[in-house]
Short mmCIF file of C-alpha atoms in Angstrom, two decimals:
data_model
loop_
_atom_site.label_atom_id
_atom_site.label_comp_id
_atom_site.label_asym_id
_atom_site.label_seq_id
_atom_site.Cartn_x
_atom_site.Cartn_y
_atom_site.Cartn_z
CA UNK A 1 0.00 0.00 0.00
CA UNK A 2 1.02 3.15 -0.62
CA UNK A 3 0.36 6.78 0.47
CA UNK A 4 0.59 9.94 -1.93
CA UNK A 5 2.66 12.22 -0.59
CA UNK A 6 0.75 15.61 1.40
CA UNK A 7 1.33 19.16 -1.12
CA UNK A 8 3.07 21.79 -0.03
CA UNK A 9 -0.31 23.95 0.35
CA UNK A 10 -1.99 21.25 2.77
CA UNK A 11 1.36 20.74 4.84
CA UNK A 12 1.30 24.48 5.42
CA UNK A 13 -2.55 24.52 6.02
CA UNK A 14 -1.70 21.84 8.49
CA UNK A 15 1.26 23.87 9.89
CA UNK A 16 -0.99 26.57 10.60
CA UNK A 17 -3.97 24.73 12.52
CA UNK A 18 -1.02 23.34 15.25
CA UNK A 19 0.96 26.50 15.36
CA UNK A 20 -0.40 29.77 17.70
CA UNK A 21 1.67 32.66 18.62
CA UNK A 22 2.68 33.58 22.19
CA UNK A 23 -0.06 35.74 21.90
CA UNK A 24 -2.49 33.56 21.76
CA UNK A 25 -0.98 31.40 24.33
CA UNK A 26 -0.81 33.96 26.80
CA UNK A 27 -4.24 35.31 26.41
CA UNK A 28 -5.90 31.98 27.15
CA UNK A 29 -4.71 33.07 31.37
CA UNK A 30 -5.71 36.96 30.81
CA UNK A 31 -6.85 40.03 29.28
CA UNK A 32 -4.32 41.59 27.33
CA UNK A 33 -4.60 45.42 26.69
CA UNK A 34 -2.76 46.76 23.93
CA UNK A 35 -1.31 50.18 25.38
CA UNK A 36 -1.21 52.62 22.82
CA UNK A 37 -2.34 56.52 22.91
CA UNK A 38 -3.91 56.77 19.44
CA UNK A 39 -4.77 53.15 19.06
CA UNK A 40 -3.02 53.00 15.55
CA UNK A 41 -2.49 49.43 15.28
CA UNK A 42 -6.26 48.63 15.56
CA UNK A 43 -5.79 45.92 12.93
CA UNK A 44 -2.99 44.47 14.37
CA UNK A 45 -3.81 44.77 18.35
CA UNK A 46 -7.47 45.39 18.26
CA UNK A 47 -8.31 46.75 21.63
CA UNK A 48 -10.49 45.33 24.21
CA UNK A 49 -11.08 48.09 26.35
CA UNK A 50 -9.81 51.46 26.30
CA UNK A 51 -8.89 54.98 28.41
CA UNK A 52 -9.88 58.51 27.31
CA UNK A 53 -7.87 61.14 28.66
CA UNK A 54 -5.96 64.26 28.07
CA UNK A 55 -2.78 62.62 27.42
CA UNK A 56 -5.34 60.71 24.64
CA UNK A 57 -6.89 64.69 23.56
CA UNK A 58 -3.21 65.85 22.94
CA UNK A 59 -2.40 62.90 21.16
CA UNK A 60 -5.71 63.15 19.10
CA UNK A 61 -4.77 67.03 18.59
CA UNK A 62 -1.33 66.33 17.36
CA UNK A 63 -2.76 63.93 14.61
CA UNK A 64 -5.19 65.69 12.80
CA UNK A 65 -6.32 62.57 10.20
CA UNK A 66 -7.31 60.48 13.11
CA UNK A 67 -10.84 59.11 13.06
CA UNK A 68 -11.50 60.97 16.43
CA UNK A 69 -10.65 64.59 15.48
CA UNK A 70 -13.92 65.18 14.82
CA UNK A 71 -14.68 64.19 17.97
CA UNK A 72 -12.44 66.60 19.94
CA UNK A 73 -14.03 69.26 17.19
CA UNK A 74 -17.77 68.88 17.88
CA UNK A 75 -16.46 69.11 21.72
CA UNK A 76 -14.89 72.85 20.66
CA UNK A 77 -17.88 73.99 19.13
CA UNK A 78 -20.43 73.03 22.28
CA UNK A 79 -22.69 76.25 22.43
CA UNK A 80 -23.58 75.30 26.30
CA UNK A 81 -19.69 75.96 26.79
CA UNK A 82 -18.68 78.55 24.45
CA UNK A 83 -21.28 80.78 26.25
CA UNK A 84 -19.57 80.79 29.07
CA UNK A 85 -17.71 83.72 30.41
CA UNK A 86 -14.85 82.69 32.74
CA UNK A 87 -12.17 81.18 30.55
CA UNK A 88 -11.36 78.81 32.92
CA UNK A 89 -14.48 77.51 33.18
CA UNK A 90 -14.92 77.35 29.70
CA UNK A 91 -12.10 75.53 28.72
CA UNK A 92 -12.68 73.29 31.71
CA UNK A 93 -16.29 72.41 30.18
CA UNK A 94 -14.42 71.72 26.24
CA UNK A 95 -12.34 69.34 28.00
CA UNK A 96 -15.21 67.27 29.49
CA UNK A 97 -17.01 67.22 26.67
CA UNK A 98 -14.15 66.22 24.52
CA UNK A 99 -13.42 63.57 27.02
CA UNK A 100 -17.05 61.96 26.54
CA UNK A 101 -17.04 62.47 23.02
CA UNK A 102 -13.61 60.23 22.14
CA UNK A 103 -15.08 57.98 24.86
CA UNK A 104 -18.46 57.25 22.92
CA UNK A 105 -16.24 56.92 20.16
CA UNK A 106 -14.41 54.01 21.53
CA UNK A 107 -17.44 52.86 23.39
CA UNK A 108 -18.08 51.88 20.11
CA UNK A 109 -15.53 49.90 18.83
CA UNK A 110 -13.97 47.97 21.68
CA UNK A 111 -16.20 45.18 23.20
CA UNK A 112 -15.16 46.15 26.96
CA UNK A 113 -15.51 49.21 29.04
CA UNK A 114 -14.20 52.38 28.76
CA UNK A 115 -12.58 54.50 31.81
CA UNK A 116 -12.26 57.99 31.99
CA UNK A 117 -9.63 59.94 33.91
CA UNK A 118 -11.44 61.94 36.36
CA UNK A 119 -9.55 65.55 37.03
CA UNK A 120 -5.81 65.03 38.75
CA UNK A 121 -6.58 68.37 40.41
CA UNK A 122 -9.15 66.45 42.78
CA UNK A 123 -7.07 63.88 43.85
CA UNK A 124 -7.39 65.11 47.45
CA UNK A 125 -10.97 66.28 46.80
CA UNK A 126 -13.47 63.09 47.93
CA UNK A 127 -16.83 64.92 46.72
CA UNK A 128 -15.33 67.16 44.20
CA UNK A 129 -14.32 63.39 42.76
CA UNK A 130 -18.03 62.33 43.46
CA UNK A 131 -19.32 65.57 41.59
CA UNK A 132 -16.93 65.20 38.49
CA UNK A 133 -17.59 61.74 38.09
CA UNK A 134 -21.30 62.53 38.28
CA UNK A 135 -21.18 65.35 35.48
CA UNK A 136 -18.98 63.17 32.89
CA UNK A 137 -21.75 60.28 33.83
CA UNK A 138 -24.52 62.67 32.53
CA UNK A 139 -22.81 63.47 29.29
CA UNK A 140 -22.36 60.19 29.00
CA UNK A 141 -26.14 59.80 29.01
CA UNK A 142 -26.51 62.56 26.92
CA UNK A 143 -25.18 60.60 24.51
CA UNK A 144 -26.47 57.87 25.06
CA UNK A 145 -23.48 55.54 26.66
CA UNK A 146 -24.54 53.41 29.05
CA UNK A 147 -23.26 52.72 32.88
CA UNK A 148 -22.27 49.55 33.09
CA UNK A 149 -19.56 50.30 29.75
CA UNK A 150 -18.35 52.94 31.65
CA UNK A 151 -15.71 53.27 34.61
CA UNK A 152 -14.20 55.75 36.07
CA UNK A 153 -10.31 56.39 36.50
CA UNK A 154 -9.26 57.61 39.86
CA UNK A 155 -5.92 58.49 41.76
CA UNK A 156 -5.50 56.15 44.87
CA UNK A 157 -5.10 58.74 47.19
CA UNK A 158 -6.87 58.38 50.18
CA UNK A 159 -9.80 60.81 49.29
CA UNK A 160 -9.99 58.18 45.76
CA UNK A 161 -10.01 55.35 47.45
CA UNK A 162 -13.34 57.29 49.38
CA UNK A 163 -14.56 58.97 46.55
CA UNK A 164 -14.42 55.46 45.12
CA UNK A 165 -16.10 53.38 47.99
CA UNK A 166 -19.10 55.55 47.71
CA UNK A 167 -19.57 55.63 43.83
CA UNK A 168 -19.27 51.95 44.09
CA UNK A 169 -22.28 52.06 46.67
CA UNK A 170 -24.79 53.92 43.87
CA UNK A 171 -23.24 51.23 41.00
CA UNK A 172 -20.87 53.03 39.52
CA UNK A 173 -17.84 51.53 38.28
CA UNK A 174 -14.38 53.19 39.36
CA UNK A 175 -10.85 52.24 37.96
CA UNK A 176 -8.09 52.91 41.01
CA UNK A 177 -4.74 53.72 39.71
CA UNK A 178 -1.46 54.92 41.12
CA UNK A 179 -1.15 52.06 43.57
CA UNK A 180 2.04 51.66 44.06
CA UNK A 181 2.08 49.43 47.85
CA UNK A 182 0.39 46.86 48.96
CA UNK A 183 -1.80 49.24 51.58
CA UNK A 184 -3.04 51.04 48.90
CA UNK A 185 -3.99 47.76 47.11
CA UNK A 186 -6.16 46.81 50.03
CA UNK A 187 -7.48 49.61 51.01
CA UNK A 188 -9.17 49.92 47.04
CA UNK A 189 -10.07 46.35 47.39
CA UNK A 190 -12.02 46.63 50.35
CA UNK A 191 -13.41 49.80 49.20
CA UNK A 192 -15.22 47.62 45.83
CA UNK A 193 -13.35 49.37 43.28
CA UNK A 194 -14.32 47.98 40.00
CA UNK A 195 -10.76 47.60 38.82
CA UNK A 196 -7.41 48.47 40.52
CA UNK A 197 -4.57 49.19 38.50
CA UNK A 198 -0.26 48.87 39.70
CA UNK A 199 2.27 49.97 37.67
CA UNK A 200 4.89 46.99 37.76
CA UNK A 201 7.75 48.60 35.85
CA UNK A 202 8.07 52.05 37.45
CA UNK A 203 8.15 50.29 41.28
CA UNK A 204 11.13 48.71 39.51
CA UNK A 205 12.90 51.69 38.21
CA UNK A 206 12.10 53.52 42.04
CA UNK A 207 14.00 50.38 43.47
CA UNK A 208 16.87 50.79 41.08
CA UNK A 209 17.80 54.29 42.28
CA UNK A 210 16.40 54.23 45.82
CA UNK A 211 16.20 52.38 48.86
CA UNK A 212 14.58 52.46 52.60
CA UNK A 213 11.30 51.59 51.55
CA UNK A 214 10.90 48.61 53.90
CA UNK A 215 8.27 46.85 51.12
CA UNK A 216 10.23 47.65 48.71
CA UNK A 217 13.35 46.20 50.28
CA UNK A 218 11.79 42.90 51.66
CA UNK A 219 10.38 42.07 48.26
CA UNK A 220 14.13 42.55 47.09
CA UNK A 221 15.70 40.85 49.90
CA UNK A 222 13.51 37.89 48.98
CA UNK A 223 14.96 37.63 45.33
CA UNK A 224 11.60 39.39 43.79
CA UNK A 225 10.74 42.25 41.54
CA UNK A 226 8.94 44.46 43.84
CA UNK A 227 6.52 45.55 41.08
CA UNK A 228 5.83 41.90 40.30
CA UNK A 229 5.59 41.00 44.02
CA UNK A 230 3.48 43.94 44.97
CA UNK A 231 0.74 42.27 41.94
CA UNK A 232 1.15 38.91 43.15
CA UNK A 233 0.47 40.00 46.59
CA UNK A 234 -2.25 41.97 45.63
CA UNK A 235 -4.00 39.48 43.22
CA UNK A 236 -3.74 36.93 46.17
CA UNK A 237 -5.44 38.89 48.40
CA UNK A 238 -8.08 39.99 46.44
CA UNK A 239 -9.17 36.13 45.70
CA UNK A 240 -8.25 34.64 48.93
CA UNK A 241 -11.00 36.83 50.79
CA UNK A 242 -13.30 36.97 47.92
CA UNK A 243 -12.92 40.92 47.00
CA UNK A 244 -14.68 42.41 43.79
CA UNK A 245 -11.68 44.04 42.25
CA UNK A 246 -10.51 43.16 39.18
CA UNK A 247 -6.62 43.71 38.94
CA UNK A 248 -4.47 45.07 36.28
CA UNK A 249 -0.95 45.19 35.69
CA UNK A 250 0.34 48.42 33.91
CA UNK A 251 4.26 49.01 33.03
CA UNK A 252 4.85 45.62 31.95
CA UNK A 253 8.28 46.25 30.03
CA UNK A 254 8.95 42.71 28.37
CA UNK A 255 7.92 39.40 28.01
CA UNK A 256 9.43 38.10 30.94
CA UNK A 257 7.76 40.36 32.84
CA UNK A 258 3.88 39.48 30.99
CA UNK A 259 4.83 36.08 31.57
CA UNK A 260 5.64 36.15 35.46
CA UNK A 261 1.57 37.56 35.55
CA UNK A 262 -0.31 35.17 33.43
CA UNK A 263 -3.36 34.61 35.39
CA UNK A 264 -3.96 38.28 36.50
CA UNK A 265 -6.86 39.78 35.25
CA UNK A 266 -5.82 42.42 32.59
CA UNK A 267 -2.31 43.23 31.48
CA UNK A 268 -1.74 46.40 30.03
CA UNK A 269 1.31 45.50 27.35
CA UNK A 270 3.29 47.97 24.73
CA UNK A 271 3.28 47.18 20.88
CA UNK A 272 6.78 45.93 20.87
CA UNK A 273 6.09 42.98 23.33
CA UNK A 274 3.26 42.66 21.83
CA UNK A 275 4.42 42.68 18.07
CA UNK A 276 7.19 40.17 19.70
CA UNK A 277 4.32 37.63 21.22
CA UNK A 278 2.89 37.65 18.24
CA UNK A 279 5.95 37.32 15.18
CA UNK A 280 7.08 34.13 17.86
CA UNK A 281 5.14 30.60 17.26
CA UNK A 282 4.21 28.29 20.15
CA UNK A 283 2.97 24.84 19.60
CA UNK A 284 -0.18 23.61 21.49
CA UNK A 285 1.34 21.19 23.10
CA UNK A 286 3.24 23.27 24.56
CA UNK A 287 1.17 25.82 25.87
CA UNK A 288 1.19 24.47 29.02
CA UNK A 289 5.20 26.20 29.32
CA UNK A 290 3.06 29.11 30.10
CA UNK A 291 2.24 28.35 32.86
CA UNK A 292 -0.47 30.17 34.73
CA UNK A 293 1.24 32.22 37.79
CA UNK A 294 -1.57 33.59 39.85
CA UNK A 295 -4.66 31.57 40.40
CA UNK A 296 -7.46 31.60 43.18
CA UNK A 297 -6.16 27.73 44.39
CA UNK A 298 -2.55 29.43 44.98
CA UNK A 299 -4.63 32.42 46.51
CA UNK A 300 -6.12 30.13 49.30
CA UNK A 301 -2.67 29.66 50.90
CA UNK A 302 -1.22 33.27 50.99
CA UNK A 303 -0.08 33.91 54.44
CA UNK A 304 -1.00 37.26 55.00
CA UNK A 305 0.27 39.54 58.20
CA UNK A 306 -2.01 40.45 61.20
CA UNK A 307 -1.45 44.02 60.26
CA UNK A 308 -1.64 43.20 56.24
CA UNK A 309 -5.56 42.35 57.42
CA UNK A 310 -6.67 45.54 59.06
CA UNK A 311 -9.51 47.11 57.86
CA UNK A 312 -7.83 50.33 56.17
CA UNK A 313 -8.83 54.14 57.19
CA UNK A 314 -6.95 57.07 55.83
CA UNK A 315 -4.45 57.22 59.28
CA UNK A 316 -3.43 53.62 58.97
CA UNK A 317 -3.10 53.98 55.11
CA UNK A 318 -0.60 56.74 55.68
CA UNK A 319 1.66 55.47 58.62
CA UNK A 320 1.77 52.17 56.30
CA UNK A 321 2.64 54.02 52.76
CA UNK A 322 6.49 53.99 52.10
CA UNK A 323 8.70 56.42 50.33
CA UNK A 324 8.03 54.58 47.09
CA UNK A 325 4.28 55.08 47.56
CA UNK A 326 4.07 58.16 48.08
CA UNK A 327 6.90 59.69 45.35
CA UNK A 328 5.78 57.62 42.68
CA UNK A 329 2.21 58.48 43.73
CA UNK A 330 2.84 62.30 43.69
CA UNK A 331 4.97 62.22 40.39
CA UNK A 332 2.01 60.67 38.92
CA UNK A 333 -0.30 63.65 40.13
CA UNK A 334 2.26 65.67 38.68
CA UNK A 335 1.92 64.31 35.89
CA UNK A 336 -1.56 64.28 35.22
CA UNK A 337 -2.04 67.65 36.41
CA UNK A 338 0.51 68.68 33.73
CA UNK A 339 -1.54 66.85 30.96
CA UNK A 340 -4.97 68.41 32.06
CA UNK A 341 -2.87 72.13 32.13
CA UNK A 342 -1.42 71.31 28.27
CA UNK A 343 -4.83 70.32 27.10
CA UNK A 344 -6.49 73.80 28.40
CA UNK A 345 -3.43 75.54 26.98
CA UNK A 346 -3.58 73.55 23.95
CA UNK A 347 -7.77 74.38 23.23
CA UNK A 348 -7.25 77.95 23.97
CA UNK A 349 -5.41 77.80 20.81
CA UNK A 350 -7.39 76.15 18.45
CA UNK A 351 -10.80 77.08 19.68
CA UNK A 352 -12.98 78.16 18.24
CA UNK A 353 -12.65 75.11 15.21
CA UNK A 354 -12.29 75.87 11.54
CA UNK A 355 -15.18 73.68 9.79
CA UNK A 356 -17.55 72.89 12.33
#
């Protein structure tokens, strides 16, 4: 008996049905985010969820042809804030509206939520939070973008982590980001935040020029990244006592790093690890050499501290915050502060809009 032998076409057809990338591999044990500004590669990296902000406005501004200029336009030319008379004000009102505008926009296209970065300047501001959160929620209504795709990105400070507790309470969903120890994890866990957010790769760089943060330090001392560490901890907590939260890991710098997280729910990853994951092939029968790292059944026996189980209040948050915590934290604010100032600075310019 004898057997033809297979074409080329139908070996490669073959090839192709036992082959997946990393990327697929990887997203079988989470969410993977692509983190981009502009979301150019939406053919490529089509996103799942998305973040409107001004960092996302300037971007938008600086690339006129994009599909959400108009957006940022029609936001310019609101009569209900052009009529109003202190510039501040005013440009305050554009940016809101521009805000909700790009975020219908991409309320549209991805299939998860959107989360909108709620003013820096109110960081420290519990119901000035509350109230800003509730004014972008109405122009969210106004057009016509439900709740429940909608959270709400706010700065772990104490007053967030409050401001977030009670928005939580009327079923609103709030994003808590800037969490940068494992006190600050907790604390936004018990409060029901909807999604909590830890930025693996700049704990790293604070650890790399500083010391005499005694989290910090221990997670080193133990042979652990203390940005990885601080999401494993985190993560553990969260399912060992049967918290809401959904966690997210932001700063991942490299594939090592995405891989030492499989199992957490989202991770935020840049194009080039991405484009990497997915130009590298992994054979399904090997998929199990990514191996899942966090997991509710590991979860269930984390050791946690006496004073790791406290139920958090601003006081106790603060004596327990390290150096790391609360730099990183502020240069964050800084940041974001910065963005909201260019943004105003940046409208001033081009309003009104040619065209509209």
């Amino acid at each position: 008996m004898t057997f033809a032998a297979p074409s080329y076409s139908s070996c490669r057809q073959l090839l192709s049905r036992c082959l997946r990338t990393e990327l697929d591999s990887v997203s079988i044990f989470s969410e993977i985010v692509p983190d981009t500004v502009i979301f150019d590669d939406f053919e490529k990296f089509p996103p799942t969820a998305a973040t409107v902000s001004p960092s996302l406005l300037l971007g938008i501004c600086g690339l006129p042809d994009t599909v959400f200029r108009n957006a940022v336009d029609m936001a310019l030319a609101d009569s209900g804030c052009s009529a109003l008379e202190n510039s501040e004000v005013r440009f305050s009102c554009f940016v809101n509206k521009a805000l909700v505008n790009v975020g219908c926009d991409l309320a549209k296209f991805v299939p998860g939520r959107v989360s909108t970065e709620v003013d820096a300047c109110l960081a420290y501001d519990t119901h000035g939070i509350i109230r800003k959160v509730h004014e972008l929620l109405r122009l969210y209504g106004e057009v016509n973008v439900p709740p429940e795709k909608l959270l709400f990105k706010i700065p772990s400070t104490w007053q967030g982590i409050e401001a977030s507790r009670l928005l939580e309470l009327e079923g609103i969903q709030t994003h808590l980001t800037f969490i940068y120890s494992f006190a600050q994890a907790a604390a936004a866990a018990q409060a029901g935040a909807s999604v909590i957010q830890i930025f693996v790769g700049r704990l790293r760089d604070w650890a790399r020029n500083h010391s005499g943060d005694a989290e910090v330090d221990a997670a080193i001392k133990r042979g652990k990244d203390p940005g990885l560490a601080l999401v494993t901890k985190a993560y553990n907590y969260i399912h060992k006592y049967g918290l809401k939260s959904k966690l997210m890991a932001a700063a991942v710098r490299n594939k090592q790093d995405l891989f030492s997280l499989l199992g957490v729910d989202y991770i935020i990853a840049p194009l080039k690890v991405l484009q990497s994951l997915k130009e590298s092939a992994s054979v399904p029968d090997e998929k199990y050499s990514f191996v899942r790292r966090l997991s509710p059944q590991t979860a269930s026996t984390y050791e946690f501290s006496k004073e790791e189980l406290l139920k958090w209040d601003q006081i106790s948050l603060a004596s327990a915050m390290g150096p790391a915590s609360v730099e990183l934290l502020a240069a964050g604010l800084d940041g974001y502060v910065n963005q909201s100032k260019r943004v105003e600075h940046l409208f001033g310019k081009i309003w009104p809009p040619a065209n509209v």
